[in-house]
Amino acid sequence: MPTIEVPKEKWSGKVREITLGATAADGGTRAKTVTVGGETTLPYLHFEGDIPHPPAIAIEVQDRKPADWSPVLLEAWGDVTEDPAAWAKAAEEAGADVVMLRFSLHDDLSAEYARETLRVVLDATGLPLIVFGPGQAELDNDLLVPVAEEGKGEKLVLGVCEDKNYRTIVAAALAHGHLVDARCPMDVNLSKQLNILISDMNLPLERVVMDPTTGALGYGMEYGYSVMERLRLAALQGDGMTQQPMLVTPGEEAWRAKEARTEEGVPEAWGDWAERAVNWETLTASALVESGADILVLRHPESVKRVRAMIDALMSN
Amino acid sequence: MALSGLEIYKLLPASSKDPEVKKHGNCKECGFPTCLAFAMKLGQKQAELSQCPYVEEESKAQLEASAAPPIRLITLSGDGHKLEVGNETVLFRHEKTFYHQPGLFVRVKDTQADAAEVAKAVGEYTVDYVGMDLTLDGVAVEADGGDFAATVAAVKEACPLPLVLLTEDPVTAEAGLKAAEGIQSLLWAATPENWEAMAKLAGEYKVPLAVHVDGGDVDALAALAEQVQGTGVEDIVLDPGVRDHVSSLSVFTQLRRLALKKNERKVGYPLIAFAGDDPVLAGQHIAKYAGFVVVDGFSPGTVYPLLVMRANIFTDPQKPIQVKPGVYEINNPKPSDPLMVTTNFSITYFSVANEIESSGIPGWLLVADAEGMSVLTAWAAGKFDAERIAKSVTSTGIGEKLDHQRMVIPGHVAVLMGELEEELPDWEINVGPREAVDLPNFLKMQWG
Amino acid sequence: MPCGGQGRCGRCAVIVQDGTGVRRRSTLRLTSDDLDAGYALACQTVVEGDAVVTIPPQEKIERRLVTDKTATQVTLPFIYDPVQHQPMHLVPVELDPPDMVDQTDDWSRLKRAVATTSDVSDLTADLPTLRRLGTVLREHNWGATAVVEMDTWDRPNGSHRLVDLLPPGSTDHLWGAAVDIGTTTVSLYLVDLLTGEIAAKAAEYNGQIKRGEDVISRIIYASSRSSRNSDGLGELGSLVVGTINELLERAARRAKISSSEVYKMTVAGNSTMIHLFLGLPPSSIRLEPFVTAINHPPPVRAGELGVNVHPQASVDCLPGVASYVGADISAGVIGSRMCDSSALTLFLDVGTNGEMVLGDCDWLISCACSAGPAFEGAGVRDGMRATVGAIEEVWVNSETYEPTYRVIPNPKLEARGDPTPPRGLCGSGLISLLSEMFITGVIDKGGHPNFDLGSPHIRQGEHGPEYVIAWGDQTEHGRDIVITKVDIDNLVRAKAAIYAGFTVLAQSVGVDLSMVERVLVGGSFGQYINVEKAVQIGLLPDLPWERFIFLGNTALQGALLAVLNREYRQQVSEAAQLMTYLELSADNTFYDAFTSALFLPHTDLTQFPSVAEVLADREGQSVT
């Protein structure tokens, strides 16, 4: 009986390998580093290429107890949300590969505050860190520059680095040995353009993760999904400006959705709140794993478990 | 393989070598202004070859071959409920679109006391998502040593949706098929051992038949499908027998590629997947190429996100990306905070919303229904005019949330100011900047 | 040195008479003819031994640079034979005076006379002509010259219309006009239909501009029912007729005739302009499903439109293809001779809208994209038309970031040897400026000015970042001439829309842009665009320069061919029929191609190998 030849793609490109965090040997203080990227094929098609590293799971920790988080989330974490150091430790215990420290928007933000908060979190965990500002370009600059100085040598991922503030963030990353999270609003071309602009400032692309902007399930998830598939295809086809590992934030986006956030006034057909909410985050994340995410920032410990199980399953070969 | 517009054009009358045919070139009888325009529509599958009365036989054969769907369309039906699966043409949704959503089935066993109850719940389940009614597609009844025919009959009675009959025993299968007469079910499954008997049943009862091999053996699967097809059963569904994440991703991808890129007819059929009680695996099957996804258990808190995921993945990416028209609150606005107007093209919305959000200025964003066009395009096409803006102001009742009656319109449509003042006589219309990036500054300077 | 010694501006060209001792590093600016003649760029040349070098007079360099902005004169693609080609004829007649024996009426008498000297037997005439008949015949002793229209496109077998009756021997000219109504600029040729010679040319801004810069604004103005504007359609019609009359007047004065001696007028223009000119409501053009009132309008009498040619003259508006691909394009396709060859050709007409046609002698596919008026100097802070005082070329020094520019000179000042102070930037100046700013790093690939360079020319202006090209003490109006970030974004959007049009057009038929063998450039770009700069900003595809052919106003040329030759008039109709229109608004791939092109030169640099080379070169130089 003639055998059917299974078609294999011969890709010429490879996703860049990027290492987050630095141990003492590399001039940092992290207990371990995390390397992502390096894929030479589409997600988890082990039969035609290498997937050298599983995607990393980052757990989001905020500088103070979030005012706008769903009770489902706050209950899951308990008291640690009062203290970023304790929270970071709990995140590590919950199975994070990386901790994301996010500054929320409040009146106490200052350069000094940013340095201190970073310091306590660095001291509390040995995991590599991603540090995000509150998401307002100018304020982000004001916080991330001192963060970059304070964390010199730690190979932090600084975010978000956008079209309008990339010069400042990239300069800070260049000066103090960090990485940047290059975020564009769900567009293949814009993502590529930002990578080019950053690379033109001479930040090595080994220090850039790209962030195509995440849409939650039901709220534009599929746009990000397709943009990621296109970026990954372009990367594998050899387009050097799309070969960055991709960071996504399904935790933040999914928990912003009404489906995850609230119980009040929702249709009965939506089912059990906690079940639905965790599913919302998990399914958003898992779709993005399928489309090539390399770093996933999650919020709920149960989602972390489930996404971890999925990643383990996809990596077992 | 699909032909490009220009390749098709070379086969149409305008390009014919025969002067008798060529004289009909660009005749417009197909309803398109030129042969090339028709060719391009054919290429996009938005026209039928039969619309051209003059196409030559030889060209016709070539064009029909290229247009044949590489994955067969399979239809199931219940009591007034129809499910179509297959006819997919791409591996990635951005390349065109995914056409037919996979059927989502809930599995019950014939030993399960509440099988009919579950079936009833499945049949009745419907949930609204952005104006669409999302529903499940049916029930998969598994023969597990109980009374299969009775369970099938009870399920059919309780639920108007199509069924999948899960048994590899031809005798049980026939009992089930009898019980399910009157609807179009999917019979699972023919195996290398039982295929002749199962194919016979599929032929007799005129139902699609799933062929099942173990362990993702593509060769065995293709061979089995070919054997079944040889008996005259055309409607085939493939089950390569993989049940975990990584091998189903690989095998499903390989089968889809074989059908689409290698034009391998032996595997040109939809796939069936069993996700057990793992919603994440079900999600993977939805995104990665299953035509039928069978899950265990029915729970709205899991089914709803899966249905939304399916709707998202099967959204046509060629359609302009829209956000829902309405009022968006940014940075927790107070009644005294500014009101800005824009269109519901998602990129437009995102750039405006992002600018305001990242500036920290609280504000109300009124997104008018401009059919998913950007400000200038919508204005040019008459989809973003004074009348429409006025309509969204009234329909959203935004006025009641504010303690002022003042709105900022995009600078690109400054010309609408006059008409808008006529439409909304109580409102003060301010012309904002042309670019979203200038909004924060504008608000700081002009508002207050 | 304008470019800072990077071999980009070509201003330091010298002639090496004994070339053994020199090594040329870059000859980017020189043609192979130049090289044969011994030219070298001084800044790019290493002297390794003895060499004899001549410095050519500066003026010669200046002129050489001007010539690379290729402009073509109008040459007819046929030898003009008015008898064979022209439907308008002058027929001299001698009538037998009536008497008591032959009491035939004047009109029958004239018809009989015309029939004996020509083969026109069934002459017709409009009432105003008939009213003057008797007087003319009697005043000139029954001799006359009949102006006869033999046929029109819609009546190819003959209209045989007496347009006017002139005194005998009163003229040895028969005047016609070819007009292109652009959204921004209206241009006109006054042509002698007996010889095919152009007697005068005139161009002026379209008077409708004050009612909106682009077609959409005009359509909305024409259709709006606000109290302040009860008859927008009528007003826009009068405005454009006014402009045409002014041009007729100007051209007639130059030819020392009266504009009422013009007996035929052929008009090209986009669909909206034709609608407004004819007084047809244009509102359906902009609304789905985007249809015009009429694509092939019949000829009408000038008197009905108020055009100041002879009132009985036919005004023939050329046919269009679709709402956004109008008669200017079908005329342009003929004017550019694009269908004469089997070579894959891209025809581009950039005005306020960018329209483009891809195809060969067998097929044509067209699309339109809204580029906006930026390249015509409108919608840009210091933009202006390409007239006296406009900066038409800019160089930026790559070390000091100082700009140098060339201004379209005022002949009077030039005669005195005085420089012409600049007033603003025209389209070619803007293209050149954008390219120079980009290549030298004044702006990055995203168009953001780089403040880190520390140049006083890069500053924070009232409307955001800007770059100063000329300080106020050098300009005519005493204000700084600048380009703002908003201007840059506008220009980038305009070029992106046009390039995206190419991309989608090529994609839609499955050909690659690099397969294009000829690029014919018409429209307002056609005369004064620098290919190199236009490629560097990603406006034109990166093809070998010799594939670009600049044709000037092809719509006007098409109108000229159509007014002269009925076969060409027929070809315009055929082109309009043959052309397939691709509606970009129905096409999501356009958006993708557009955002991809919203970068300098393009997100995909591999599509611009020559630009990649220049950038790599710059990188290399800044490192050394």
PDB file of N, CA, C and O in Angstrom, chain A residues 163-164 166-167 187-190 192-194 196-197 200-202 230 239, chain C residues 444-446 448-450 452 591-593 595-596 598-599 603-605 619:
ATOM      1  N   ASP A 163       4.913  53.022  20.228  1.00  0.00           N
ATOM      2  CA  ASP A 163       5.311  53.963  19.197  1.00  0.00           C
ATOM      3  C   ASP A 163       5.623  55.343  19.793  1.00  0.00           C
ATOM      4  O   ASP A 163       6.581  55.993  19.430  1.00  0.00           O
ATOM      5  N   LYS A 164       4.826  55.776  20.760  1.00  0.00           N
ATOM      6  CA  LYS A 164       4.990  57.169  21.193  1.00  0.00           C
ATOM      7  C   LYS A 164       6.049  57.357  22.276  1.00  0.00           C
ATOM      8  O   LYS A 164       6.463  58.485  22.515  1.00  0.00           O
ATOM      9  N   TYR A 166       8.793  54.971  22.635  1.00  0.00           N
ATOM     10  CA  TYR A 166       9.818  53.946  22.521  1.00  0.00           C
ATOM     11  C   TYR A 166      11.217  54.488  22.750  1.00  0.00           C
ATOM     12  O   TYR A 166      12.076  53.809  23.282  1.00  0.00           O
ATOM     13  N   ARG A 167      11.445  55.738  22.371  1.00  0.00           N
ATOM     14  CA  ARG A 167      12.804  56.267  22.507  1.00  0.00           C
ATOM     15  C   ARG A 167      13.263  56.259  23.963  1.00  0.00           C
ATOM     16  O   ARG A 167      14.379  55.868  24.285  1.00  0.00           O
ATOM     17  N   ASP A 187      -1.658  44.679  14.939  1.00  0.00           N
ATOM     18  CA  ASP A 187      -1.433  44.872  13.514  1.00  0.00           C
ATOM     19  C   ASP A 187      -0.039  44.361  13.182  1.00  0.00           C
ATOM     20  O   ASP A 187       0.937  44.759  13.813  1.00  0.00           O
ATOM     21  N   VAL A 188       0.008  43.499  12.196  1.00  0.00           N
ATOM     22  CA  VAL A 188       1.275  42.892  11.818  1.00  0.00           C
ATOM     23  C   VAL A 188       2.288  43.961  11.418  1.00  0.00           C
ATOM     24  O   VAL A 188       3.439  43.956  11.849  1.00  0.00           O
ATOM     25  N   ASN A 189       1.826  44.892  10.604  1.00  0.00           N
ATOM     26  CA  ASN A 189       2.756  45.897  10.104  1.00  0.00           C
ATOM     27  C   ASN A 189       3.266  46.801  11.204  1.00  0.00           C
ATOM     28  O   ASN A 189       4.441  47.130  11.262  1.00  0.00           O
ATOM     29  N   LEU A 190       2.359  47.214  12.082  1.00  0.00           N
ATOM     30  CA  LEU A 190       2.784  48.106  13.158  1.00  0.00           C
ATOM     31  C   LEU A 190       3.787  47.405  14.069  1.00  0.00           C
ATOM     32  O   LEU A 190       4.763  48.004  14.512  1.00  0.00           O
ATOM     33  N   LYS A 192       5.851  45.099  13.282  1.00  0.00           N
ATOM     34  CA  LYS A 192       7.129  45.023  12.587  1.00  0.00           C
ATOM     35  C   LYS A 192       7.812  46.394  12.557  1.00  0.00           C
ATOM     36  O   LYS A 192       9.017  46.508  12.760  1.00  0.00           O
ATOM     37  N   GLN A 193       7.002  47.415  12.343  1.00  0.00           N
ATOM     38  CA  GLN A 193       7.568  48.765  12.294  1.00  0.00           C
ATOM     39  C   GLN A 193       8.232  49.134  13.609  1.00  0.00           C
ATOM     40  O   GLN A 193       9.323  49.707  13.641  1.00  0.00           O
ATOM     41  N   LEU A 194       7.570  48.804  14.707  1.00  0.00           N
ATOM     42  CA  LEU A 194       8.141  49.164  16.011  1.00  0.00           C
ATOM     43  C   LEU A 194       9.448  48.400  16.241  1.00  0.00           C
ATOM     44  O   LEU A 194      10.425  48.960  16.744  1.00  0.00           O
ATOM     45  N   ILE A 196      11.499  47.510  13.997  1.00  0.00           N
ATOM     46  CA  ILE A 196      12.519  48.162  13.165  1.00  0.00           C
ATOM     47  C   ILE A 196      13.014  49.437  13.854  1.00  0.00           C
ATOM     48  O   ILE A 196      14.211  49.683  13.958  1.00  0.00           O
ATOM     49  N   LEU A 197      12.073  50.229  14.355  1.00  0.00           N
ATOM     50  CA  LEU A 197      12.467  51.489  15.001  1.00  0.00           C
ATOM     51  C   LEU A 197      13.359  51.210  16.210  1.00  0.00           C
ATOM     52  O   LEU A 197      14.357  51.899  16.438  1.00  0.00           O
ATOM     53  N   ASP A 200      16.682  50.099  15.090  1.00  0.00           N
ATOM     54  CA  ASP A 200      17.443  51.231  14.559  1.00  0.00           C
ATOM     55  C   ASP A 200      18.103  52.054  15.673  1.00  0.00           C
ATOM     56  O   ASP A 200      19.023  52.821  15.433  1.00  0.00           O
ATOM     57  N   MET A 201      17.593  51.910  16.905  1.00  0.00           N
ATOM     58  CA  MET A 201      18.248  52.608  18.024  1.00  0.00           C
ATOM     59  C   MET A 201      19.372  51.758  18.612  1.00  0.00           C
ATOM     60  O   MET A 201      19.921  52.080  19.659  1.00  0.00           O
ATOM     61  N   ASN A 202      19.654  50.637  17.924  1.00  0.00           N
ATOM     62  CA  ASN A 202      20.753  49.750  18.307  1.00  0.00           C
ATOM     63  C   ASN A 202      20.508  48.927  19.559  1.00  0.00           C
ATOM     64  O   ASN A 202      21.447  48.455  20.192  1.00  0.00           O
ATOM     65  N   ARG A 230       0.085  35.384  11.871  1.00  0.00           N
ATOM     66  CA  ARG A 230       0.761  36.005  10.721  1.00  0.00           C
ATOM     67  C   ARG A 230       2.191  36.390  11.064  1.00  0.00           C
ATOM     68  O   ARG A 230       3.103  36.242  10.256  1.00  0.00           O
ATOM     69  N   ASP A 239      11.540  36.586   7.860  1.00  0.00           N
ATOM     70  CA  ASP A 239      11.480  38.032   8.066  1.00  0.00           C
ATOM     71  C   ASP A 239      12.065  38.387   9.444  1.00  0.00           C
ATOM     72  O   ASP A 239      11.430  38.209  10.469  1.00  0.00           O
TER      73      ASP A 239
ATOM     74  N   ASP C 444      12.924  59.397  11.724  1.00  0.00           N
ATOM     75  CA  ASP C 444      13.131  57.959  11.667  1.00  0.00           C
ATOM     76  C   ASP C 444      12.142  57.353  10.673  1.00  0.00           C
ATOM     77  O   ASP C 444      11.362  58.064  10.042  1.00  0.00           O
ATOM     78  N   LYS C 445      12.175  56.036  10.580  1.00  0.00           N
ATOM     79  CA  LYS C 445      11.338  55.384   9.574  1.00  0.00           C
ATOM     80  C   LYS C 445       9.851  55.571   9.845  1.00  0.00           C
ATOM     81  O   LYS C 445       9.024  55.425   8.954  1.00  0.00           O
ATOM     82  N   GLY C 446       9.539  55.898  11.092  1.00  0.00           N
ATOM     83  CA  GLY C 446       8.146  56.140  11.430  1.00  0.00           C
ATOM     84  C   GLY C 446       7.761  57.610  11.234  1.00  0.00           C
ATOM     85  O   GLY C 446       6.640  57.994  11.559  1.00  0.00           O
ATOM     86  N   HIS C 448       9.089  60.157  12.860  1.00  0.00           N
ATOM     87  CA  HIS C 448       9.303  60.959  14.072  1.00  0.00           C
ATOM     88  C   HIS C 448      10.609  61.734  13.952  1.00  0.00           C
ATOM     89  O   HIS C 448      11.654  61.127  13.728  1.00  0.00           O
ATOM     90  N   PRO C 449      10.576  63.062  14.152  1.00  0.00           N
ATOM     91  CA  PRO C 449      11.827  63.826  14.146  1.00  0.00           C
ATOM     92  C   PRO C 449      12.725  63.391  15.305  1.00  0.00           C
ATOM     93  O   PRO C 449      12.246  63.063  16.384  1.00  0.00           O
ATOM     94  N   ASN C 450      14.016  63.382  15.057  1.00  0.00           N
ATOM     95  CA  ASN C 450      14.964  62.940  16.070  1.00  0.00           C
ATOM     96  C   ASN C 450      15.585  64.152  16.767  1.00  0.00           C
ATOM     97  O   ASN C 450      16.503  64.785  16.245  1.00  0.00           O
ATOM     98  N   ASP C 452      17.409  64.153  19.275  1.00  0.00           N
ATOM     99  CA  ASP C 452      18.743  63.877  19.809  1.00  0.00           C
ATOM    100  C   ASP C 452      19.845  64.428  18.904  1.00  0.00           C
ATOM    101  O   ASP C 452      20.991  64.519  19.320  1.00  0.00           O
ATOM    102  N   TYR C 591      -6.343  47.690   3.292  1.00  0.00           N
ATOM    103  CA  TYR C 591      -5.985  48.246   4.596  1.00  0.00           C
ATOM    104  C   TYR C 591      -4.627  47.718   5.050  1.00  0.00           C
ATOM    105  O   TYR C 591      -3.784  48.450   5.552  1.00  0.00           O
ATOM    106  N   ASP C 592      -4.437  46.460   4.804  1.00  0.00           N
ATOM    107  CA  ASP C 592      -3.180  45.837   5.182  1.00  0.00           C
ATOM    108  C   ASP C 592      -2.014  46.420   4.383  1.00  0.00           C
ATOM    109  O   ASP C 592      -0.968  46.756   4.936  1.00  0.00           O
ATOM    110  N   ALA C 593      -2.230  46.548   3.093  1.00  0.00           N
ATOM    111  CA  ALA C 593      -1.188  47.105   2.235  1.00  0.00           C
ATOM    112  C   ALA C 593      -0.904  48.551   2.639  1.00  0.00           C
ATOM    113  O   ALA C 593       0.234  49.012   2.596  1.00  0.00           O
ATOM    114  N   THR C 595      -1.309  50.009   5.773  1.00  0.00           N
ATOM    115  CA  THR C 595      -0.518  50.141   7.012  1.00  0.00           C
ATOM    116  C   THR C 595       0.915  49.672   6.763  1.00  0.00           C
ATOM    117  O   THR C 595       1.852  50.196   7.355  1.00  0.00           O
ATOM    118  N   SER C 596       1.055  48.722   5.867  1.00  0.00           N
ATOM    119  CA  SER C 596       2.389  48.247   5.552  1.00  0.00           C
ATOM    120  C   SER C 596       3.205  49.372   4.895  1.00  0.00           C
ATOM    121  O   SER C 596       4.406  49.484   5.092  1.00  0.00           O
ATOM    122  N   LEU C 598       2.716  52.532   5.483  1.00  0.00           N
ATOM    123  CA  LEU C 598       2.785  53.706   6.376  1.00  0.00           C
ATOM    124  C   LEU C 598       4.110  53.711   7.125  1.00  0.00           C
ATOM    125  O   LEU C 598       4.147  53.693   8.360  1.00  0.00           O
ATOM    126  N   PHE C 599       5.180  53.700   6.418  1.00  0.00           N
ATOM    127  CA  PHE C 599       6.497  53.615   7.011  1.00  0.00           C
ATOM    128  C   PHE C 599       7.465  54.056   5.928  1.00  0.00           C
ATOM    129  O   PHE C 599       7.120  54.036   4.747  1.00  0.00           O
ATOM    130  N   THR C 603       7.275  48.988   5.362  1.00  0.00           N
ATOM    131  CA  THR C 603       7.578  48.027   6.426  1.00  0.00           C
ATOM    132  C   THR C 603       8.434  46.886   5.898  1.00  0.00           C
ATOM    133  O   THR C 603       9.307  46.376   6.592  1.00  0.00           O
ATOM    134  N   ASP C 604       8.174  46.501   4.667  1.00  0.00           N
ATOM    135  CA  ASP C 604       8.956  45.432   4.071  1.00  0.00           C
ATOM    136  C   ASP C 604      10.073  46.041   3.227  1.00  0.00           C
ATOM    137  O   ASP C 604       9.892  46.333   2.048  1.00  0.00           O
ATOM    138  N   LEU C 605      11.228  46.210   3.840  1.00  0.00           N
ATOM    139  CA  LEU C 605      12.338  46.893   3.164  1.00  0.00           C
ATOM    140  C   LEU C 605      12.817  46.104   1.945  1.00  0.00           C
ATOM    141  O   LEU C 605      13.410  46.683   1.037  1.00  0.00           O
ATOM    142  N   GLU C 619      24.675  53.970   7.144  1.00  0.00           N
ATOM    143  CA  GLU C 619      25.095  53.283   8.367  1.00  0.00           C
ATOM    144  C   GLU C 619      26.617  53.127   8.360  1.00  0.00           C
ATOM    145  O   GLU C 619      27.291  53.454   9.317  1.00  0.00           O
TER     146      GLU C 619
END
